[in-house]
Coordinates of C-alpha atoms and ligand atoms in Angstrom, one line a residue:
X233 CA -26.6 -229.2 178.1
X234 CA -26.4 -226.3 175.6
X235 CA -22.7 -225.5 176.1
X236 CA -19.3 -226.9 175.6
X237 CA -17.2 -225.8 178.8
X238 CA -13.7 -225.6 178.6
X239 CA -12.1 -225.7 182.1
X240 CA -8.8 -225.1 182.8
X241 CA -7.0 -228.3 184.3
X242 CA -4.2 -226.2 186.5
X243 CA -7.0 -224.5 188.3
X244 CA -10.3 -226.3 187.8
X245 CA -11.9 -223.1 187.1
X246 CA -14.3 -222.7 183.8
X247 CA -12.5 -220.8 181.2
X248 CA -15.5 -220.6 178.6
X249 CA -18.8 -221.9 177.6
X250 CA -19.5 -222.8 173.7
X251 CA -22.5 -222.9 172.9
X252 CA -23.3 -226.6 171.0
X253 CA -24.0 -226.8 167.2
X254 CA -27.9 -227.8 167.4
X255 CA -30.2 -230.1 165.0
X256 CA -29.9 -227.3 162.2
X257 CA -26.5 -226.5 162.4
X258 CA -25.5 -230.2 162.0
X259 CA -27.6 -229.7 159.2
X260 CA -26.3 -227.2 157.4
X261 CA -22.5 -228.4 158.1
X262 CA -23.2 -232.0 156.4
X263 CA -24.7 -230.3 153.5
X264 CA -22.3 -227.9 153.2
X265 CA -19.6 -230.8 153.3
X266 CA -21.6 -232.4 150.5
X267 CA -22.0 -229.0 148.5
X268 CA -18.0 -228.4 148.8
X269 CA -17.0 -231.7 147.8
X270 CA -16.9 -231.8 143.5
X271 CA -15.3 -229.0 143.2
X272 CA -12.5 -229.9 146.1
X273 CA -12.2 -233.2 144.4
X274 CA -11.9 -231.5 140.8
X275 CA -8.8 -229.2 141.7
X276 CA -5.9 -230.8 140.7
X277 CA -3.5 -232.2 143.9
X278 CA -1.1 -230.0 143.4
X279 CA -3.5 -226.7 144.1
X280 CA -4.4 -228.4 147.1
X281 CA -1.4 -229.1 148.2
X282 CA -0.5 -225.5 147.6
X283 CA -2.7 -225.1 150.2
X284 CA -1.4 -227.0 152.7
X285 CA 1.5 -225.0 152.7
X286 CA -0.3 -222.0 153.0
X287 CA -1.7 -223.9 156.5
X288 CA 1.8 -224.2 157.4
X289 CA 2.7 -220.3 157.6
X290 CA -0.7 -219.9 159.4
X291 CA 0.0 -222.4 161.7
X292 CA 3.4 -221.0 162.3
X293 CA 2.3 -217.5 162.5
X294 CA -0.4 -217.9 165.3
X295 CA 1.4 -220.6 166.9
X296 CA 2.0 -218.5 170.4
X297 CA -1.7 -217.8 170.3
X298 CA -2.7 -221.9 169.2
X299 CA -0.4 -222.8 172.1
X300 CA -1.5 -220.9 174.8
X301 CA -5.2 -222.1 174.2
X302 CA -4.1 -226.0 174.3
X303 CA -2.2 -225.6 177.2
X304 CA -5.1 -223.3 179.1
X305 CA -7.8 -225.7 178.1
X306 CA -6.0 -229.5 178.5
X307 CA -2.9 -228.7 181.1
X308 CA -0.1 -229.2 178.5
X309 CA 3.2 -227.3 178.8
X310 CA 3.5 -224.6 176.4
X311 CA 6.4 -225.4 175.6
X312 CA 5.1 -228.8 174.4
X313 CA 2.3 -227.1 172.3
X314 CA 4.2 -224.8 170.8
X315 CA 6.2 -227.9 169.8
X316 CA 3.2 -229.9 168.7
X317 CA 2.3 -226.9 166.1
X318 CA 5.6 -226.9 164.7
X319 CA 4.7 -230.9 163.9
X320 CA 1.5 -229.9 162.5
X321 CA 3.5 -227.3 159.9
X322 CA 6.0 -230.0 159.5
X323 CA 3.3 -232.3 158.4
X324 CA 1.4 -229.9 155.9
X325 CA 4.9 -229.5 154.4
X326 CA 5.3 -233.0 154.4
X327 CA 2.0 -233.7 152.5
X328 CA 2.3 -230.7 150.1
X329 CA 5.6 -232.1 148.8
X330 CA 5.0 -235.8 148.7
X331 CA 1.0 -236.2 149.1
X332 CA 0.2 -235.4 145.4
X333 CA 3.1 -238.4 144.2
X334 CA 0.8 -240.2 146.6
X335 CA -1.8 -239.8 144.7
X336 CA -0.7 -240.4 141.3
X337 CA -2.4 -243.6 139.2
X338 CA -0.5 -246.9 139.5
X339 CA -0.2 -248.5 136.6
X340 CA -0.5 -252.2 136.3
X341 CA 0.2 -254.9 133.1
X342 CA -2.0 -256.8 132.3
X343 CA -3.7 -257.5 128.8
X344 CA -5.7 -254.6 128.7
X345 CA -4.5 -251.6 126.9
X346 CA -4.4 -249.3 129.9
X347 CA -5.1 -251.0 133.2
X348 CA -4.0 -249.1 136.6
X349 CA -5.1 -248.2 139.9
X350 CA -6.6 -244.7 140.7
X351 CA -7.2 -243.0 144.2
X352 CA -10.2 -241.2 144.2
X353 CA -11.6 -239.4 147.4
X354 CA -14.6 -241.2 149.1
X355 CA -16.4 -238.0 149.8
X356 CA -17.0 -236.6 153.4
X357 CA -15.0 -237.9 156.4
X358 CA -15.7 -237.6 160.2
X359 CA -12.8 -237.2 162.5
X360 CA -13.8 -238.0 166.7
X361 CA -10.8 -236.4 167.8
X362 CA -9.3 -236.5 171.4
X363 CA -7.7 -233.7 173.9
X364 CA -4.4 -234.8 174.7
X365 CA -2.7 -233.2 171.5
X366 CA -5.8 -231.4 170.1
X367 CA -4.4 -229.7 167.0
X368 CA -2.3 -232.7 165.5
X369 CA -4.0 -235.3 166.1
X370 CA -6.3 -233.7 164.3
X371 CA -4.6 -232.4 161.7
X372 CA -2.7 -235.7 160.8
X373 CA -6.0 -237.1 159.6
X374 CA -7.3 -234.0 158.1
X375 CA -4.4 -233.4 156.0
X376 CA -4.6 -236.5 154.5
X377 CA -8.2 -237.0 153.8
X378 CA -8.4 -233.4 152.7
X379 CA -5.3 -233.2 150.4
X380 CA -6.9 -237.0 148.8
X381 CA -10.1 -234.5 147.7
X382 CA -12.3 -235.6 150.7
X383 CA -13.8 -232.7 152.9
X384 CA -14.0 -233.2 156.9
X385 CA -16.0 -233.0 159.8
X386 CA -14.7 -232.3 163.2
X387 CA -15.9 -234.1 166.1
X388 CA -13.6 -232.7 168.8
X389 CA -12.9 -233.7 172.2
X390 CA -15.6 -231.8 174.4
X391 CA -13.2 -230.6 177.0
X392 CA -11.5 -228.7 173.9
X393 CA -14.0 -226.4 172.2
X394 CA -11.4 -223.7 171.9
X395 CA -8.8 -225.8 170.3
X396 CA -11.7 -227.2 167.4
X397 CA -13.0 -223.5 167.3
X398 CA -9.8 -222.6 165.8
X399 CA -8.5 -225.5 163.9
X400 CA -11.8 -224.4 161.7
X401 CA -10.5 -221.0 161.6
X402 CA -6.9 -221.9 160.8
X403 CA -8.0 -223.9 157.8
X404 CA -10.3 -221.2 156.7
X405 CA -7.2 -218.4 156.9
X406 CA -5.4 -220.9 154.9
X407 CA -7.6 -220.6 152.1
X408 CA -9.8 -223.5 152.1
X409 CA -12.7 -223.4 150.8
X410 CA -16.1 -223.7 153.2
X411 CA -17.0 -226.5 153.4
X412 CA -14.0 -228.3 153.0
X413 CA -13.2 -228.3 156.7
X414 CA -15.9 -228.2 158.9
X415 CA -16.1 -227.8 163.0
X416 CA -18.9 -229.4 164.9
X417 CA -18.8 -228.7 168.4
X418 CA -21.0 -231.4 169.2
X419 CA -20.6 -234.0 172.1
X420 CA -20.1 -237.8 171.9
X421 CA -24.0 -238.6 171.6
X422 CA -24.0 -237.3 167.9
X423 CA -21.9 -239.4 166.8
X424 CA -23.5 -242.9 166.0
X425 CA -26.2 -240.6 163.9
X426 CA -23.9 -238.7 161.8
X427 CA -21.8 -241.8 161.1
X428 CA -25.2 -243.7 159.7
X429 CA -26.0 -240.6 157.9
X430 CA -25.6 -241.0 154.0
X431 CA -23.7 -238.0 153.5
X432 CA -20.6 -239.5 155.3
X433 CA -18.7 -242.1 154.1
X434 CA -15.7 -242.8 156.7
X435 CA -15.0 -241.7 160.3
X436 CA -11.4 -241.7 162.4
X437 CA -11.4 -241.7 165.5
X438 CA -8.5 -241.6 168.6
X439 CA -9.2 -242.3 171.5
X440 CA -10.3 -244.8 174.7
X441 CA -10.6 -248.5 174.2
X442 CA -15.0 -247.5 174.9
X443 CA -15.1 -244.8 172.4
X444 CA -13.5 -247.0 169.5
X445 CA -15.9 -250.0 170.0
X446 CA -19.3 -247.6 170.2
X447 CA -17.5 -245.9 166.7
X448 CA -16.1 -249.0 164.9
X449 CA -19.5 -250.7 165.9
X450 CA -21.6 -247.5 164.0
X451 CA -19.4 -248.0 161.5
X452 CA -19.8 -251.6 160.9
X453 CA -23.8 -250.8 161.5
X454 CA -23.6 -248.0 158.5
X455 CA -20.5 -250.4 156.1
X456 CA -18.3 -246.9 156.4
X457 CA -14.7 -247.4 156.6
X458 CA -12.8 -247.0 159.8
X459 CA -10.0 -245.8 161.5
X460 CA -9.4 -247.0 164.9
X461 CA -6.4 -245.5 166.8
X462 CA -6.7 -246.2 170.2
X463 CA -5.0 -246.3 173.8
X464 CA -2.0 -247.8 174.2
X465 CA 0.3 -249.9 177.0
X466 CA 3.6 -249.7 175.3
X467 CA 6.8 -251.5 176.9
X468 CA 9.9 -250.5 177.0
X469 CA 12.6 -253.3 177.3
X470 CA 16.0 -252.6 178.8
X471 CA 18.3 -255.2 178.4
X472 CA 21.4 -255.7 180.9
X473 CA 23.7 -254.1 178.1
X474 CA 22.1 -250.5 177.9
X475 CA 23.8 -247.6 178.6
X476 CA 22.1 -246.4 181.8
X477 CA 22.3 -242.8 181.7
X478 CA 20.6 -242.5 178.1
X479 CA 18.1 -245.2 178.7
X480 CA 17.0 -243.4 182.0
X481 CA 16.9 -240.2 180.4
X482 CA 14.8 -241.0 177.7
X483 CA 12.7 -243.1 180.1
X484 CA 11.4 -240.1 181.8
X485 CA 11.1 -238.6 178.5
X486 CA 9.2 -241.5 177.2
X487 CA 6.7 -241.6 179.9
X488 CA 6.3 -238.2 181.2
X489 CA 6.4 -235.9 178.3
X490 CA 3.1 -234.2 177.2
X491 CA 2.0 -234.8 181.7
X492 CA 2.0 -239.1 180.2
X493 CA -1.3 -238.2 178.5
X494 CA -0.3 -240.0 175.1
X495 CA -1.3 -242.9 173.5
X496 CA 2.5 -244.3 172.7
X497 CA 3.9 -243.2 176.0
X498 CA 6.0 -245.9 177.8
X499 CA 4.1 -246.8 180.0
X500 CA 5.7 -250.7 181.0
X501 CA 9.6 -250.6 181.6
X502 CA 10.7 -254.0 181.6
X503 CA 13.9 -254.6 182.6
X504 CA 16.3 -257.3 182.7
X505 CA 16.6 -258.5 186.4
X506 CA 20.8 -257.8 186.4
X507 CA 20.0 -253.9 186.2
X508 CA 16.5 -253.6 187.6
X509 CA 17.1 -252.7 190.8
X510 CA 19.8 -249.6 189.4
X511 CA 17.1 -248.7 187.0
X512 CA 14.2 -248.2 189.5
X513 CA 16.3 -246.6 191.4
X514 CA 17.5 -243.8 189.1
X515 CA 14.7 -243.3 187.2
X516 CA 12.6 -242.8 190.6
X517 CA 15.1 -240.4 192.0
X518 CA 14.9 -238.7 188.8
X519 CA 11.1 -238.6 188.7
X520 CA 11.1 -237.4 192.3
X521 CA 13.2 -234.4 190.9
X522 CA 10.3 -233.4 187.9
X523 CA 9.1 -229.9 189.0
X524 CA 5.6 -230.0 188.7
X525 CA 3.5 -226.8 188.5
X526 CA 1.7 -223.9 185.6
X527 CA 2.2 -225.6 182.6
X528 CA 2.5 -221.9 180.8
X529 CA 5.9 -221.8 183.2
X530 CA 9.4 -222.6 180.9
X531 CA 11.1 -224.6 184.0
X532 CA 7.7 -227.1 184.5
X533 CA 8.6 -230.2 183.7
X534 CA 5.3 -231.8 184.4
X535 CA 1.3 -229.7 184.5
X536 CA -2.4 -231.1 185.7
X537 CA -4.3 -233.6 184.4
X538 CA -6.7 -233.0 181.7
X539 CA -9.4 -233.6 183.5
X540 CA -10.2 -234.5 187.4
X541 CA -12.4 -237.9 186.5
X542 CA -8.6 -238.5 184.8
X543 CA -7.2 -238.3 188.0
X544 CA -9.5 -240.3 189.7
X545 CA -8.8 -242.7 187.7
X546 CA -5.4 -242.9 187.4
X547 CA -5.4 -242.9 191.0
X548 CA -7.5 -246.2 191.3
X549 CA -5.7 -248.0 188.7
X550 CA -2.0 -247.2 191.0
X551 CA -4.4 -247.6 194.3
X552 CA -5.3 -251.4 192.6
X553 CA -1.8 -251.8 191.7
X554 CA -0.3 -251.7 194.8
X555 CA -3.3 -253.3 196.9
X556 CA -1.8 -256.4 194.2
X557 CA 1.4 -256.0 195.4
X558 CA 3.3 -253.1 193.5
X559 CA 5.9 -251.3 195.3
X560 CA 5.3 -247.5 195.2
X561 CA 8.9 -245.7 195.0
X562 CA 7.4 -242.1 194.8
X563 CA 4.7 -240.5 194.4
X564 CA 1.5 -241.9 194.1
X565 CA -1.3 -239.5 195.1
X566 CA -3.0 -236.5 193.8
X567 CA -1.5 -233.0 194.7
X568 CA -3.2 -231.1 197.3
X569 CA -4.1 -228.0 196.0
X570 CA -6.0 -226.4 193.2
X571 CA -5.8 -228.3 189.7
X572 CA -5.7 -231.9 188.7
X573 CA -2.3 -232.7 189.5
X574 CA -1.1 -236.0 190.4
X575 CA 2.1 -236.6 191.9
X576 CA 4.6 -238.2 189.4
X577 CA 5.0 -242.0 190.3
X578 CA 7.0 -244.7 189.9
X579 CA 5.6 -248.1 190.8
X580 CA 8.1 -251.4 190.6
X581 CA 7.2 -254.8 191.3
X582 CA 4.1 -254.5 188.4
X583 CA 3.2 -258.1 187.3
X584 CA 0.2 -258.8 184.8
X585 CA -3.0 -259.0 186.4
X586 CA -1.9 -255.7 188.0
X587 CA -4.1 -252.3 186.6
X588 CA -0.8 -250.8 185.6
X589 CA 0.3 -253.5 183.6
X590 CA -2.9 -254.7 182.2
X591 CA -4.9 -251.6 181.3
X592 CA -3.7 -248.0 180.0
X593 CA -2.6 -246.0 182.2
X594 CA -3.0 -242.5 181.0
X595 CA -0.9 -240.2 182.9
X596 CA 2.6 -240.2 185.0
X597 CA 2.8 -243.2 186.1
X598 CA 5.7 -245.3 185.4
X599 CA 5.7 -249.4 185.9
X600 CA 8.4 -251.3 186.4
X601 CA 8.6 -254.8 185.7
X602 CA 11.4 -257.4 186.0
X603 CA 12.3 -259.8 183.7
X604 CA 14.5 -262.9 183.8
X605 CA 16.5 -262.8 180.5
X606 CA 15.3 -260.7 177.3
X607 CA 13.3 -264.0 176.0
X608 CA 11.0 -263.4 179.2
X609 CA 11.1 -259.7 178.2
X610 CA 9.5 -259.8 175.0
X611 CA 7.0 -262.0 176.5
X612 CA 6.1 -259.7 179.4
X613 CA 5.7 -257.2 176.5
X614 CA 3.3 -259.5 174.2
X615 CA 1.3 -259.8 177.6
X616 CA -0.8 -257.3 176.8
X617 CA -4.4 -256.5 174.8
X618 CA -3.2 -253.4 173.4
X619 CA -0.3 -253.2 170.5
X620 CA 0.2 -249.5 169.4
X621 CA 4.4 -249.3 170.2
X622 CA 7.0 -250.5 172.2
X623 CA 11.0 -250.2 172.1
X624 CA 14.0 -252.0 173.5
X625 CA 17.4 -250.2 175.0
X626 CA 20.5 -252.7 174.5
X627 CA 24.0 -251.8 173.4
X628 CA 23.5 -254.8 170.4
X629 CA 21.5 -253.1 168.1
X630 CA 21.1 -256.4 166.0
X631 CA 19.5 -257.9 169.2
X632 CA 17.2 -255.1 169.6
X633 CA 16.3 -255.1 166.2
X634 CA 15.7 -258.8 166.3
X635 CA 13.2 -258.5 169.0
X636 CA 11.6 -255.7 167.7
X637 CA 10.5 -257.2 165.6
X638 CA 8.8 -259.9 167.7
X639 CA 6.7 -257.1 169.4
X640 CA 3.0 -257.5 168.7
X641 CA 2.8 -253.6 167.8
X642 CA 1.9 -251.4 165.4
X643 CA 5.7 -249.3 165.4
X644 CA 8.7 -250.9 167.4
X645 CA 11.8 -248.8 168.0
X646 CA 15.5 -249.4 169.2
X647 CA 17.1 -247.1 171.8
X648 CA 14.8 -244.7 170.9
X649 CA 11.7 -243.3 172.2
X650 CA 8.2 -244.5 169.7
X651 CA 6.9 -241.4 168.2
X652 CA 5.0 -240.7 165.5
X653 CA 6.7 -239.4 162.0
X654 CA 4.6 -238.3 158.8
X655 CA 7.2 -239.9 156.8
X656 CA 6.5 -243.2 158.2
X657 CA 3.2 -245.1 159.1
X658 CA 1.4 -244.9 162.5
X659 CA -1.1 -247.4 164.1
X660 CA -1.7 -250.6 166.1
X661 CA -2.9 -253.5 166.0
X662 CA -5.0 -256.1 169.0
X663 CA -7.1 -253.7 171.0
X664 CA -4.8 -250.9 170.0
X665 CA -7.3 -250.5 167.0
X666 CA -7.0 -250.6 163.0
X667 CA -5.7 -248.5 160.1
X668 CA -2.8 -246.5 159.8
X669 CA -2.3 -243.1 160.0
X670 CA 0.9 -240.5 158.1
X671 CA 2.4 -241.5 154.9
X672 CA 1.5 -243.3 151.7
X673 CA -1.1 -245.3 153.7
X674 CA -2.5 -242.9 156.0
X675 CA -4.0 -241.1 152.8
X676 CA -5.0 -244.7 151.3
X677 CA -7.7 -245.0 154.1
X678 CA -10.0 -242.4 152.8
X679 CA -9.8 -243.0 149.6
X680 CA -11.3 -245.7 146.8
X681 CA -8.6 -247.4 145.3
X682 CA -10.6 -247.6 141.8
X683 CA -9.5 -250.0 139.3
X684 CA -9.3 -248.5 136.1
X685 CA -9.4 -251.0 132.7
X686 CA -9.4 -250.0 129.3
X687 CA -9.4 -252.8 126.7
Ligands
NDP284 P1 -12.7 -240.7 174.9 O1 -12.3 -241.9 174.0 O2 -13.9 -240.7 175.6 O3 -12.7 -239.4 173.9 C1 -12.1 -239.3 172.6 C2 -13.1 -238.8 171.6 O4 -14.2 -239.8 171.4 C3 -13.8 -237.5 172.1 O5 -14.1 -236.7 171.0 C4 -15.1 -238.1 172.7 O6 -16.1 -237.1 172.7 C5 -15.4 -239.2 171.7 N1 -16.3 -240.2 172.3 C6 -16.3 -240.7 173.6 N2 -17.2 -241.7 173.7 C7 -17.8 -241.9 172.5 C8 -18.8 -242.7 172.0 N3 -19.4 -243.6 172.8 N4 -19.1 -242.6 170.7 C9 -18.5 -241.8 169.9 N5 -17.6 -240.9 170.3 C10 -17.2 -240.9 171.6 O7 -11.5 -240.4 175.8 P2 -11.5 -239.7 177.3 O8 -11.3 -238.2 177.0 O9 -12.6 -240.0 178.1 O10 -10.2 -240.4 177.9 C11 -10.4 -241.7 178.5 C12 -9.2 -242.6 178.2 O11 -9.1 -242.7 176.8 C13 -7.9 -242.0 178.6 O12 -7.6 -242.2 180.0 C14 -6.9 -242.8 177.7 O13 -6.8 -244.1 178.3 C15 -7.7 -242.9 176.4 N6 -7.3 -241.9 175.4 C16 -6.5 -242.3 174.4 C17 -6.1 -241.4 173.5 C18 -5.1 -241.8 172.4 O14 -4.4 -240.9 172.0 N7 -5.2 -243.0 172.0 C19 -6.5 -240.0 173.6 C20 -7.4 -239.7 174.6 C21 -7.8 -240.7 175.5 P3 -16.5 -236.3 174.1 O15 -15.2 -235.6 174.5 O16 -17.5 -235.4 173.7 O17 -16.9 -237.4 175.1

């Protein structure tokens, strides 16, 4: 195929063809990523931060336009992407201000005369980015890696060209200069080459379980550095204590915000058997209430599917579940109609060995699992290959902080709802992937921490 074709998940009509980057304009973009790179790395942090800011006003000043793309090409509500931009300005302002500080040589004592530890950017940086929030998750690795003096090359999700079309353009309007952020609207089979190629020297990518293990295993191939942030199966405890009306509230928030396409959704509520059955109850009658429809519309709570082989699959994994035994309380099929919807569902009764409590399940599906006591709980919640988040509702915040911390996660919250913060550091760990992402570490992957001694 020659094109990219973006098609628009509420109707499942094409909405544009791109035409793919061939051999020679690969070319052309690793070279120019190459050519770009001394004098990035020379400015001092501070004029690129400058920048970023610069990316912020842009951001916020086509943000309608950015929005309406995302939301016509991957089914999220506007509302949502309009949102997600303001996250991305949030985060360039987040950078500008404490990225250079970042940055700054740590000095160490030892006998030397000056010893210390310097950042210095690696050089060029792929990103394989996915669709389900296509301007930050790309932006909160390009910030990062560009703001350390590395430039980047976009690898965005095929069923996005739009979105990676103008996350190019919004860096260039910035005032970046070319080179330093580069789009490649390329598909998944170009990958494993320009990882080996010599000109790059680290790739990040978010995405499936699949997609991590054919990158991480390039990368191991080529010895680049990696950054692995993968699917997710978070659990969300509730203890017997919990304030019912917030935890339910922020249940459906948890799982059903962005149509349950994200990697740190909640996606296993396990529940203390005292309140269980009041839980499943509520939260399905509130999930039977969701208005699904156009996700351009204010008042839709929930859009389409990204894609229909999505669907499909999301349909099999709740099909599976409740061949196993899983009780369906509502929903549970696709939509009739045009679009990839799919019915908001609740299944309760989910035990492991079940498809919605052992694998991702991208989309809104809720699972509901009892537990004895909150011992039982936390190892329900352990009970799982992936480790990206997880949080735990209970009226004894000590308690919840307590078993927090016995989650086998990358970020573990208390009666609140995981999300990701640039101020803090995001990742997982098990099948969850490697690496973390935001903060003082997330620009520490994508850079060589040089030792620096002067006797
Ligand atoms: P993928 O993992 O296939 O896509 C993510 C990115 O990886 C895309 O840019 C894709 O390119 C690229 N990619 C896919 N396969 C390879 C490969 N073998 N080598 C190199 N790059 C590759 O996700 P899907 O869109 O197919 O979604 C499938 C599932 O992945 C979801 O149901 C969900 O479980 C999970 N997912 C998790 C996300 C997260 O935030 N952690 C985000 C998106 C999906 P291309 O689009 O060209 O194939």
């Amino acid at each position: 195929m020659t094109e990219l074709t973006a098609v628009n998940p509420a109707t499942g009509k094409v909405l544009a063809n791109y035409p793919r980057m061939d051999a020679a304009g690969v070319e052309a973009a690793l070279q120019g990523a190459v050519d770009a790179r001394t004098a990035w790395a020379l400015k001092p942090a501070h004029e690129r931060a400058a920048l970023l800011r610069q990316l912020a006003a842009v951001l916020r000043g086509r943000q309608e336009e950015l929005a309406v793309t995302a939301t016509r090409e991957m089914g999220k509500r506007r509302v949502e992407a309009l949102a997600e931009l303001e996250k991305c300005a949030v985060a360039c302002e987040y950078y500008a201000e404490h990225g250079p500080g970042f940055l700054l040589d740590v000095p160490v004592a030892t006998e030397a005369a000056r010893s210390y530890v310097a950042w210095q950017p690696l050089g060029t940086v792929l990103l394989v980015m996915p669709w389900n929030f296509p301007y930050w998750q790309a932006f909160r690795q390009a910030i990062p890696a560009t703001l350390a003096g590395n430039t980047v090359l976009l690898k965005h999700a095929s069923n996005v060209p739009g979105c990676a079309q103008a996350l190019e353009e919004v860096f260039r309007a910035a005032g970046f200069p070319e080179g330093v952020f580069h789009n490649l609207p390329v598909g998944s089979d170009a990958v494993e080459d320009l990882i080996a190629d010599p000109r790059v020297q680290g790739v990040s990518l978010t995405g499936s379980e699949r997609a991590g293990r054919a990158v991480g295993a390039a990368a191991g191939k080529a010895l680049k550095t990696s950054v692995l942030e993968l699917g997710g199966s978070d659990a969300f405890i509730v203890l017997h204590d919990a304030d019912l009306d917030t935890v339910v509230r922020e249940a459906l928030r948890g799982r059903f915000q962005n149509n349950g396409e994200t990697c740190i959704a909640a996606k296993r509520f396990i529940v203390e058997d005292s309140i269980a059955e009041a839980f499943a109850d509520r939260l399905s009658r509130a999930v039977t209430d969701l208005c699904t429809g156009d996700p351009m519309e204010d008042g839709t709570d929930l859009g389409p599917l990204a894609r229909g082989d999505l669907r499909d699959e999301l349909h099999d994994q709740v099909q599976r579940s409740v061949a196993a035994g899983a009780v369906c309380r509502t929903g549970g099929e696709p939509l009739e109609g045009e679009g990839f919807y799919y019915a908001p569902t609740v299944l309760d009764y989910v035990e492991p060995g079940m498809a919605a409590f052992d694998e991702e399940t991208f989309g809104p599906v809720a699972a509901i699992t009892r537990a004895a006591d909150a011992a039982a709980a936390v190892e329900l919640a352990n009970r799982s290959r992936f480790g990206l988040g997880g949080s735990v509702w209970t009226a004894d915040r000590a308690r919840g902080e307590a078993m927090a911390r016995q989650l086998e996660c990358g970020c573990a919250f208390v009666n609140a709802v995981v999300k990701s913060d640039p101020r803090l550091p995001f990742g997982g760990v098990k099948d969850s992937g490697y690496g973390r992402e935001l903060a003082d570490l997330g620009i520490r992957e994508f850079v060589n921490a040089k030792t620096i001694w002067v006797a």
